[in-house]
Amino acid sequence: MGMSLQDFDRCTPPEFEKIFEMWHEAQQQALRTGWEQTRQLAACILQPFANKVLTPTDVMEFEWDKPENQAPVKKTRKEREAEKRRYEEVKKARGLS
């Protein structure tokens, strides 16, 4: 993620969660961009051989195209508490608490 150990140690669980979410989103977007370009190119290449107008989703469909995958996943209270406990364990193991 590009964080130094000192930056990691200074993060609170909500701060780290937000940093991780933003990093993960950037990684996902980079991956998606490549696949979107590939899909568009494939549609353009196949169009002369098709009997109908092709859309990129006719050529290839991805998980992120499905509506159920569009909504962000909310964590339960139990999951957030478990993450907080784990964070405190890591802090303690590093001698920071």
mmCIF file of C-alpha atoms in Angstrom, residues 12-95:
data_model
loop_
_atom_site.group_PDB
_atom_site.id
_atom_site.type_symbol
_atom_site.label_atom_id
_atom_site.label_comp_id
_atom_site.label_asym_id
_atom_site.label_seq_id
_atom_site.Cartn_x
_atom_site.Cartn_y
_atom_site.Cartn_z
ATOM 1 C CA THR A 12 -6.378 4.216 14.189
ATOM 2 C CA PRO A 13 -8.542 1.334 12.938
ATOM 3 C CA PRO A 14 -10.990 3.679 11.141
ATOM 4 C CA GLU A 15 -8.106 5.573 9.517
ATOM 5 C CA PHE A 16 -6.444 2.382 8.332
ATOM 6 C CA GLU A 17 -9.756 1.038 7.058
ATOM 7 C CA LYS A 18 -10.293 4.179 4.977
ATOM 8 C CA ILE A 19 -6.714 4.106 3.650
ATOM 9 C CA PHE A 20 -7.109 0.450 2.719
ATOM 10 C CA GLU A 21 -10.471 1.101 1.035
ATOM 11 C CA MET A 22 -8.997 3.894 -1.080
ATOM 12 C CA TRP A 23 -5.930 1.811 -2.006
ATOM 13 C CA HIS A 24 -8.068 -1.197 -2.857
ATOM 14 C CA GLU A 25 -10.428 0.935 -4.933
ATOM 15 C CA ALA A 26 -7.476 2.316 -6.919
ATOM 16 C CA GLN A 27 -6.182 -1.215 -7.527
ATOM 17 C CA GLN A 28 -9.601 -2.414 -8.634
ATOM 18 C CA GLN A 29 -10.070 0.576 -10.938
ATOM 19 C CA ALA A 30 -6.706 -0.047 -12.603
ATOM 20 C CA LEU A 31 -7.618 -3.687 -13.172
ATOM 21 C CA ARG A 32 -11.052 -2.797 -14.501
ATOM 22 C CA THR A 33 -9.669 -0.184 -16.885
ATOM 23 C CA GLY A 34 -7.485 -2.768 -18.604
ATOM 24 C CA TRP A 35 -10.335 -5.225 -18.961
ATOM 25 C CA GLU A 36 -12.753 -2.538 -20.169
ATOM 26 C CA GLN A 37 -10.266 -1.541 -22.881
ATOM 27 C CA THR A 38 -9.794 -5.179 -23.897
ATOM 28 C CA ARG A 39 -13.543 -5.738 -24.066
ATOM 29 C CA GLN A 40 -14.087 -2.604 -26.170
ATOM 30 C CA LEU A 41 -11.325 -3.595 -28.567
ATOM 31 C CA ALA A 42 -12.763 -7.115 -28.898
ATOM 32 C CA ALA A 43 -16.199 -5.673 -29.707
ATOM 33 C CA CYS A 44 -14.687 -3.449 -32.413
ATOM 34 C CA ILE A 45 -12.763 -6.350 -33.938
ATOM 35 C CA LEU A 46 -15.788 -8.675 -33.942
ATOM 36 C CA GLN A 47 -18.335 -6.122 -35.213
ATOM 37 C CA PRO A 48 -17.711 -6.665 -38.968
ATOM 38 C CA PHE A 49 -18.466 -10.376 -38.511
ATOM 39 C CA ALA A 50 -21.652 -9.914 -36.447
ATOM 40 C CA ASN A 51 -25.223 -9.793 -37.725
ATOM 41 C CA LYS A 52 -26.225 -7.154 -35.161
ATOM 42 C CA VAL A 53 -24.625 -4.185 -33.475
ATOM 43 C CA LEU A 54 -22.425 -5.483 -30.683
ATOM 44 C CA THR A 55 -22.037 -3.831 -27.334
ATOM 45 C CA PRO A 56 -19.019 -4.529 -25.150
ATOM 46 C CA THR A 57 -21.177 -6.557 -22.747
ATOM 47 C CA ASP A 58 -22.249 -8.783 -25.653
ATOM 48 C CA VAL A 59 -18.615 -9.801 -26.051
ATOM 49 C CA MET A 60 -17.657 -10.195 -22.406
ATOM 50 C CA GLU A 61 -19.538 -9.707 -19.146
ATOM 51 C CA PHE A 62 -17.803 -8.996 -15.857
ATOM 52 C CA GLU A 63 -18.873 -9.281 -12.235
ATOM 53 C CA TRP A 64 -18.927 -5.499 -11.885
ATOM 54 C CA ASP A 65 -21.522 -5.264 -14.677
ATOM 55 C CA LYS A 66 -24.121 -6.970 -12.503
ATOM 56 C CA PRO A 67 -26.351 -4.619 -10.476
ATOM 57 C CA GLU A 68 -26.036 -6.593 -7.229
ATOM 58 C CA ASN A 69 -22.293 -5.898 -7.231
ATOM 59 C CA GLN A 70 -22.726 -2.130 -7.410
ATOM 60 C CA ALA A 71 -23.727 -1.493 -3.780
ATOM 61 C CA PRO A 72 -20.956 -1.147 -1.184
ATOM 62 C CA VAL A 73 -20.830 -3.848 1.474
ATOM 63 C CA LYS A 74 -21.490 -2.599 5.003
ATOM 64 C CA LYS A 75 -19.709 -4.317 7.857
ATOM 65 C CA THR A 76 -21.677 -5.560 10.806
ATOM 66 C CA ARG A 77 -21.001 -4.295 14.301
ATOM 67 C CA LYS A 78 -19.531 -7.691 15.183
ATOM 68 C CA GLU A 79 -17.085 -7.497 12.257
ATOM 69 C CA ARG A 80 -16.011 -3.966 13.200
ATOM 70 C CA GLU A 81 -15.461 -5.029 16.829
ATOM 71 C CA ALA A 82 -13.405 -8.043 15.713
ATOM 72 C CA GLU A 83 -11.246 -5.766 13.552
ATOM 73 C CA LYS A 84 -10.749 -3.394 16.468
ATOM 74 C CA ARG A 85 -9.688 -6.278 18.741
ATOM 75 C CA ARG A 86 -7.226 -7.489 16.095
ATOM 76 C CA TYR A 87 -5.846 -3.971 15.692
ATOM 77 C CA GLU A 88 -5.311 -3.718 19.453
ATOM 78 C CA GLU A 89 -3.507 -7.097 19.428
ATOM 79 C CA VAL A 90 -1.160 -5.881 16.706
ATOM 80 C CA LYS A 91 -0.507 -2.630 18.592
ATOM 81 C CA LYS A 92 0.239 -4.568 21.766
ATOM 82 C CA ALA A 93 2.539 -6.982 19.918
ATOM 83 C CA ARG A 94 4.506 -3.992 18.627
ATOM 84 C CA GLY A 95 4.665 -2.465 22.086
#
